Short mmCIF file of C-alpha atoms and ligand atoms in Angstrom, two decimals:
data_model
loop_
_atom_site.label_atom_id
_atom_site.label_comp_id
_atom_site.label_asym_id
_atom_site.label_seq_id
_atom_site.Cartn_x
_atom_site.Cartn_y
_atom_site.Cartn_z
CA MET A 29 0.10 -0.06 0.10
CA ASN A 30 1.22 3.20 -0.37
CA MET A 31 2.17 4.73 2.49
CA LEU A 32 0.65 8.21 1.20
CA GLY A 33 -2.68 6.36 1.67
CA ASN A 34 -2.59 5.90 4.85
CA ASN A 35 -0.78 8.56 6.81
CA ASN A 36 -2.95 10.64 9.73
CA GLU A 37 0.02 13.21 9.25
CA LEU A 38 -0.93 13.18 5.49
CA LYS A 39 -4.31 14.66 5.90
CA LYS A 40 -2.51 17.61 3.83
CA GLU A 41 -2.12 16.05 1.02
CA GLY A 42 -5.70 16.36 0.58
CA GLN A 43 -6.41 19.47 1.79
CA LEU A 44 -3.61 20.55 -0.31
CA ASN A 45 -5.06 18.89 -4.02
CA LEU A 46 -1.67 18.28 -5.56
CA ASP A 47 -2.12 17.86 -9.10
CA TYR A 48 -0.55 14.49 -10.66
CA ASP A 49 -0.51 14.49 -13.55
CA LYS A 50 1.90 17.60 -12.59
CA LEU A 51 4.18 16.56 -10.66
CA PRO A 52 7.74 18.07 -10.84
CA GLN A 53 10.01 15.71 -12.56
CA HIS A 54 13.27 16.56 -10.75
CA ILE A 55 13.29 18.34 -7.01
CA ALA A 56 16.92 19.23 -5.67
CA ILE A 57 17.35 20.04 -2.03
CA ILE A 58 19.76 21.31 -0.11
CA MET A 59 19.90 19.90 3.28
CA ASP A 60 20.33 22.39 5.41
CA GLY A 61 20.50 23.25 9.37
CA ASN A 62 21.33 20.52 10.55
CA GLY A 63 24.15 21.86 12.48
CA ARG A 64 21.65 24.18 13.98
CA TRP A 65 19.18 21.73 15.29
CA ALA A 66 21.53 20.05 16.98
CA THR A 67 23.03 23.55 18.48
CA MET A 68 19.55 24.95 19.52
CA ARG A 69 19.08 21.33 21.66
CA ASN A 70 22.91 21.90 23.16
CA MET A 71 23.96 18.78 21.52
CA PRO A 72 27.04 18.23 19.08
CA ARG A 73 26.56 19.22 15.96
CA THR A 74 27.48 15.14 14.59
CA VAL A 75 23.31 14.67 16.52
CA GLY A 76 21.63 17.50 13.59
CA HIS A 77 24.32 14.74 11.56
CA ARG A 78 22.30 11.73 12.43
CA ASN A 79 18.74 12.99 12.40
CA GLY A 80 19.52 14.41 9.68
CA VAL A 81 19.56 11.20 7.82
CA LYS A 82 15.91 10.24 9.37
CA ALA A 83 14.35 13.10 8.16
CA LEU A 84 16.45 12.35 4.31
CA ARG A 85 15.09 8.45 4.60
CA ASN A 86 11.58 9.56 4.51
CA ILE A 87 11.42 11.85 2.04
CA ILE A 88 12.94 9.64 -0.50
CA ARG A 89 10.06 6.92 0.29
CA THR A 90 7.58 9.79 0.03
CA SER A 91 9.23 11.28 -3.34
CA SER A 92 9.25 7.27 -4.26
CA ASP A 93 5.41 7.37 -3.24
CA LEU A 94 4.26 10.31 -5.26
CA ASN A 95 6.22 8.76 -8.95
CA ILE A 96 9.02 11.34 -8.87
CA LYS A 97 11.59 10.65 -11.32
CA TYR A 98 14.49 12.36 -9.97
CA LEU A 99 15.97 13.24 -6.50
CA THR A 100 18.86 15.27 -6.34
CA LEU A 101 20.66 15.93 -2.22
CA TYR A 102 23.34 18.04 -1.74
CA ALA A 103 25.14 15.92 0.62
CA PHE A 104 29.21 16.81 0.19
CA SER A 105 29.83 20.53 -1.31
CA THR A 106 33.30 20.97 -2.92
CA GLU A 107 33.11 23.81 -0.13
CA ASN A 108 32.43 21.25 3.11
CA TRP A 109 36.15 20.43 3.47
CA LYS A 110 36.83 23.21 5.08
CA ARG A 111 35.14 21.83 8.46
CA PRO A 112 36.66 20.03 11.61
CA LYS A 113 38.36 16.88 10.42
CA SER A 114 36.26 14.94 13.79
CA GLU A 115 32.97 16.86 11.77
CA VAL A 116 33.82 15.71 8.22
CA SER A 117 34.95 11.92 9.24
CA ALA A 118 31.47 11.42 11.43
CA LEU A 119 29.80 12.81 8.40
CA MET A 120 31.83 10.12 5.93
CA LYS A 121 30.91 7.72 8.69
CA LEU A 122 27.80 8.35 8.60
CA LEU A 123 27.82 8.17 4.99
CA ILE A 124 28.70 4.42 5.22
CA GLU A 125 26.26 3.65 7.78
CA TYR A 126 23.45 4.86 6.04
CA LEU A 127 24.04 3.12 2.53
CA ARG A 128 24.75 -0.13 4.24
CA LYS A 129 21.62 0.40 6.44
CA GLU A 130 19.06 1.79 4.09
CA ILE A 131 20.56 -0.32 0.62
CA GLY A 132 18.80 -3.22 0.89
CA ASP A 133 15.85 -1.69 1.09
CA LEU A 134 15.85 1.44 -1.35
CA ASN A 135 16.37 -1.77 -4.06
CA LYS A 136 13.31 -3.51 -2.91
CA ASN A 137 11.18 0.29 -3.53
CA ASN A 138 13.42 0.60 -7.15
CA VAL A 139 15.11 3.13 -6.37
CA LYS A 140 18.74 3.88 -8.36
CA ILE A 141 21.53 5.66 -6.91
CA ASN A 142 23.93 7.62 -8.37
CA THR A 143 26.07 10.65 -7.07
CA ILE A 144 27.14 13.82 -8.91
CA GLY A 145 30.30 15.44 -8.05
CA ASP A 146 34.62 14.33 -8.11
CA ILE A 147 34.22 11.79 -5.58
CA THR A 148 37.84 10.32 -5.87
CA ARG A 149 38.99 12.15 -2.74
CA PHE A 150 36.67 9.75 -0.88
CA PRO A 151 38.77 7.37 1.33
CA GLU A 152 38.40 3.55 0.11
CA ASN A 153 35.60 2.39 2.61
CA VAL A 154 33.51 4.88 1.30
CA LEU A 155 33.67 4.77 -2.69
CA HIS A 156 33.08 0.95 -1.70
CA GLU A 157 29.74 0.93 0.04
CA ILE A 158 29.03 4.14 -2.57
CA ASN A 159 29.44 1.62 -5.85
CA ILE A 160 28.64 -0.58 -3.95
CA ALA A 161 24.85 0.77 -3.95
CA LYS A 162 25.05 1.95 -7.51
CA SER A 163 25.71 -1.53 -8.67
CA LEU A 164 23.43 -3.47 -6.82
CA THR A 165 20.24 -0.43 -8.14
CA ASN A 166 21.42 0.24 -11.09
CA ASN A 167 19.38 -1.89 -13.29
CA ASN A 168 16.46 -0.28 -11.41
CA ASN A 169 14.13 2.51 -13.26
CA GLY A 170 11.68 3.68 -10.54
CA LEU A 171 13.10 6.77 -8.68
CA ASN A 172 15.91 8.65 -9.11
CA VAL A 173 18.49 9.43 -6.36
CA ASN A 174 21.47 11.75 -7.59
CA ILE A 175 23.43 12.07 -4.18
CA ALA A 176 25.96 15.42 -4.34
CA LEU A 177 29.17 13.87 -3.00
CA ASN A 178 32.44 16.13 -2.55
CA TYR A 179 29.56 18.23 -5.60
CA GLY A 180 30.68 21.96 -6.80
CA GLY A 181 28.58 23.67 -9.00
CA ARG A 182 32.20 25.85 -9.95
CA ASP A 183 33.82 22.12 -9.98
CA GLU A 184 31.67 20.18 -11.91
CA ILE A 185 32.12 22.71 -14.95
CA VAL A 186 35.57 22.98 -14.68
CA ARG A 187 35.65 19.05 -15.17
CA ALA A 188 33.05 19.79 -18.17
CA ILE A 189 35.42 22.03 -19.67
CA LYS A 190 38.73 19.82 -19.02
CA LYS A 191 36.43 17.06 -20.54
CA ILE A 192 35.79 18.82 -23.56
CA GLY A 193 38.83 20.46 -24.26
CA GLN A 194 41.01 16.87 -23.84
CA GLU A 195 38.16 16.17 -27.08
CA LEU A 196 39.70 18.94 -29.37
CA LEU A 197 42.92 18.27 -28.37
CA THR A 198 42.71 14.91 -29.98
CA ASN A 199 40.70 16.75 -32.85
CA ASN A 200 37.14 14.93 -31.46
CA ILE A 201 35.37 18.02 -32.19
CA THR A 202 36.13 21.22 -33.17
CA ILE A 203 34.90 24.72 -31.63
CA ASN A 204 32.18 24.84 -33.52
CA ASN A 205 30.55 21.88 -31.89
CA ILE A 206 30.51 23.40 -28.34
CA ASN A 207 26.73 24.16 -27.60
CA GLU A 208 24.61 24.07 -24.46
CA GLU A 209 23.88 20.32 -25.27
CA LEU A 210 28.06 19.78 -25.31
CA ILE A 211 28.53 21.05 -22.17
CA ASN A 212 25.79 19.25 -20.35
CA ASN A 213 26.50 15.82 -22.15
CA ASN A 214 30.16 16.65 -19.66
CA LEU A 215 28.36 17.23 -16.67
CA ASP A 216 28.48 14.82 -14.22
CA ALA A 217 24.42 13.49 -14.34
CA PRO A 218 23.31 14.44 -18.68
CA GLU A 219 20.04 11.82 -18.29
CA THR A 220 19.02 14.18 -15.11
CA PRO A 221 16.99 16.77 -16.86
CA ASP A 222 17.45 20.40 -15.00
CA PRO A 223 15.82 20.45 -11.23
CA ASP A 224 12.04 21.66 -11.86
CA LEU A 225 11.34 22.65 -7.90
CA LEU A 226 14.80 23.56 -5.52
CA ILE A 227 14.18 23.05 -2.30
CA ARG A 228 16.50 24.66 0.91
CA THR A 229 15.46 24.44 4.46
CA GLY A 230 17.74 26.28 6.96
CA GLY A 231 16.28 29.67 5.90
CA GLU A 232 19.52 30.31 3.52
CA TYR A 233 18.17 32.60 0.61
CA ARG A 234 21.47 30.42 -1.66
CA LEU A 235 22.52 28.39 -3.49
CA SER A 236 26.25 27.18 -2.13
CA ASN A 237 27.61 26.19 -5.32
CA PHE A 238 24.86 23.44 -6.21
CA LEU A 239 23.41 22.78 -9.71
CA LEU A 240 25.02 25.59 -11.30
CA TRP A 241 24.45 25.46 -14.63
CA GLN A 242 20.90 23.41 -14.31
CA CYS A 243 19.53 26.01 -12.28
CA ALA A 244 19.11 28.46 -14.78
CA TYR A 245 15.18 28.69 -14.64
CA THR A 246 14.65 25.87 -11.73
CA GLU A 247 11.49 27.30 -9.13
CA PHE A 248 13.34 27.72 -5.74
CA TRP A 249 11.65 27.20 -2.52
CA VAL A 250 13.00 27.92 0.64
CA THR A 251 11.39 27.19 4.08
CA ASP A 252 13.25 28.18 7.62
CA VAL A 253 12.77 24.36 8.45
CA TYR A 254 15.48 22.66 9.56
CA TRP A 255 16.66 19.58 8.09
CA PRO A 256 16.16 17.56 10.23
CA ASP A 257 12.64 18.42 11.05
CA PHE A 258 11.70 18.63 7.46
CA THR A 259 8.59 16.20 7.18
CA GLU A 260 6.26 14.73 3.69
CA ASN A 261 4.04 17.56 4.61
CA HIS A 262 6.74 20.27 3.65
CA LEU A 263 7.91 18.75 0.92
CA ILE A 264 4.22 18.83 -0.49
CA GLN A 265 3.66 21.90 0.54
CA ALA A 266 6.80 22.54 -1.82
CA ILE A 267 5.27 20.55 -4.98
CA TYR A 268 2.11 22.54 -4.37
CA ASP A 269 3.37 25.93 -4.34
CA PHE A 270 5.04 25.08 -7.52
CA GLN A 271 2.59 23.58 -9.39
CA ASN A 272 0.66 27.31 -8.16
CA ARG A 273 3.66 29.32 -10.07
CA ASN A 274 3.45 30.98 -13.64
CA ARG A 275 7.03 29.47 -15.46
CA ARG A 276 7.28 31.41 -17.70
CA PHE A 277 11.01 30.98 -19.47
CA GLY A 278 11.74 33.88 -20.28
CA GLY A 279 8.37 34.29 -22.44
CA LEU A 280 5.38 35.59 -21.63
C1 LIG B 11 23.61 20.71 6.31
O1 LIG B 11 24.02 20.49 7.24
C2 LIG B 11 24.52 19.74 5.64
C3 LIG B 11 26.25 19.12 6.25
C4 LIG B 11 26.21 20.48 4.78
C5 LIG B 11 26.74 18.44 5.15
P1 LIG B 11 25.38 22.14 8.52
O2 LIG B 11 25.39 21.19 8.47
O3 LIG B 11 25.61 23.12 7.21
O4 LIG B 11 24.34 22.75 9.40
P2 LIG B 11 23.82 24.56 10.19
O5 LIG B 11 23.55 25.31 8.40
O6 LIG B 11 25.76 24.44 10.34
O7 LIG B 11 22.55 24.81 10.74
C1 LIG B 12 25.04 23.26 1.74
O1 LIG B 12 24.94 23.74 2.72
C2 LIG B 12 26.05 22.58 1.31
C3 LIG B 12 25.30 21.14 1.96
C4 LIG B 12 23.92 20.58 2.39
C5 LIG B 12 25.58 19.83 2.04
P1 LIG B 12 26.40 24.92 3.64
O2 LIG B 12 25.99 24.72 5.18
O3 LIG B 12 27.99 24.09 3.03
O4 LIG B 12 26.84 26.10 2.86
P2 LIG B 12 26.25 27.75 3.46
O5 LIG B 12 27.98 27.17 3.99
O6 LIG B 12 25.50 27.78 4.36
O7 LIG B 12 26.59 28.79 1.79
MG1 LIG B 13 24.64 25.45 6.68
#
């Protein structure tokens, strides 16, 4: 049974009357506010991250139940290495734990796991779990979850330009072949359409280097709610608001 059908919390869904023919195809989320969530409770920041994983589990399940096609989740940015070593390694540990614990259920639910970002910088044990998750779910055709790890929009564009430069040097392409499509094809998830909706929790009105190229015409939705407190009701509210936006793409 679809979890949306028998959850009391989700009465709101009925009130909000989502239009199931106009769901966003791709939702991207900046999962921010874990640290503040914990600090507010006089707890170490890592407790916030741990509770953030619970929210993550819930949002992946809800997105899958709603038949959303693509979900891109900002988990670790190229700038997050600036944080204390202890916090970075706690995040790595959580990622391993999450993948180990959840991959079976994700696979059963037909979720396909992918990553964006330069994961070569991650330790061997993290890479190992990521590779298992990717290969186990590779043939699934339900919800596509892209986890952004050591991801930066600028870094992604730089790496794309390097690949294109290589093609030029080896005369596989000429300058005239460089267009938006070619650039897109050299980004980290070329088969994923641009996000329709970008959600940011934690109240900041900025991109923080997330999906710079892809967000050209994405609708933004920001909430003050910290990520560990983000529920399916918030997700449904965001989708509802999205459905009432007027996307013009520069036209009339
Ligand atoms: C987001 O929460 C999670 C990561 C960046 C890994 P933060 O850790 O940034 O939490 P705040 O913004 O400091 O509250
Ligand atoms: C963005 O949050 C990165 C992730 C959610 C992984 P940050 O907390 O790193 O962003 P800033 O520092 O507030 O811009
Ligand atoms: Mg933050």
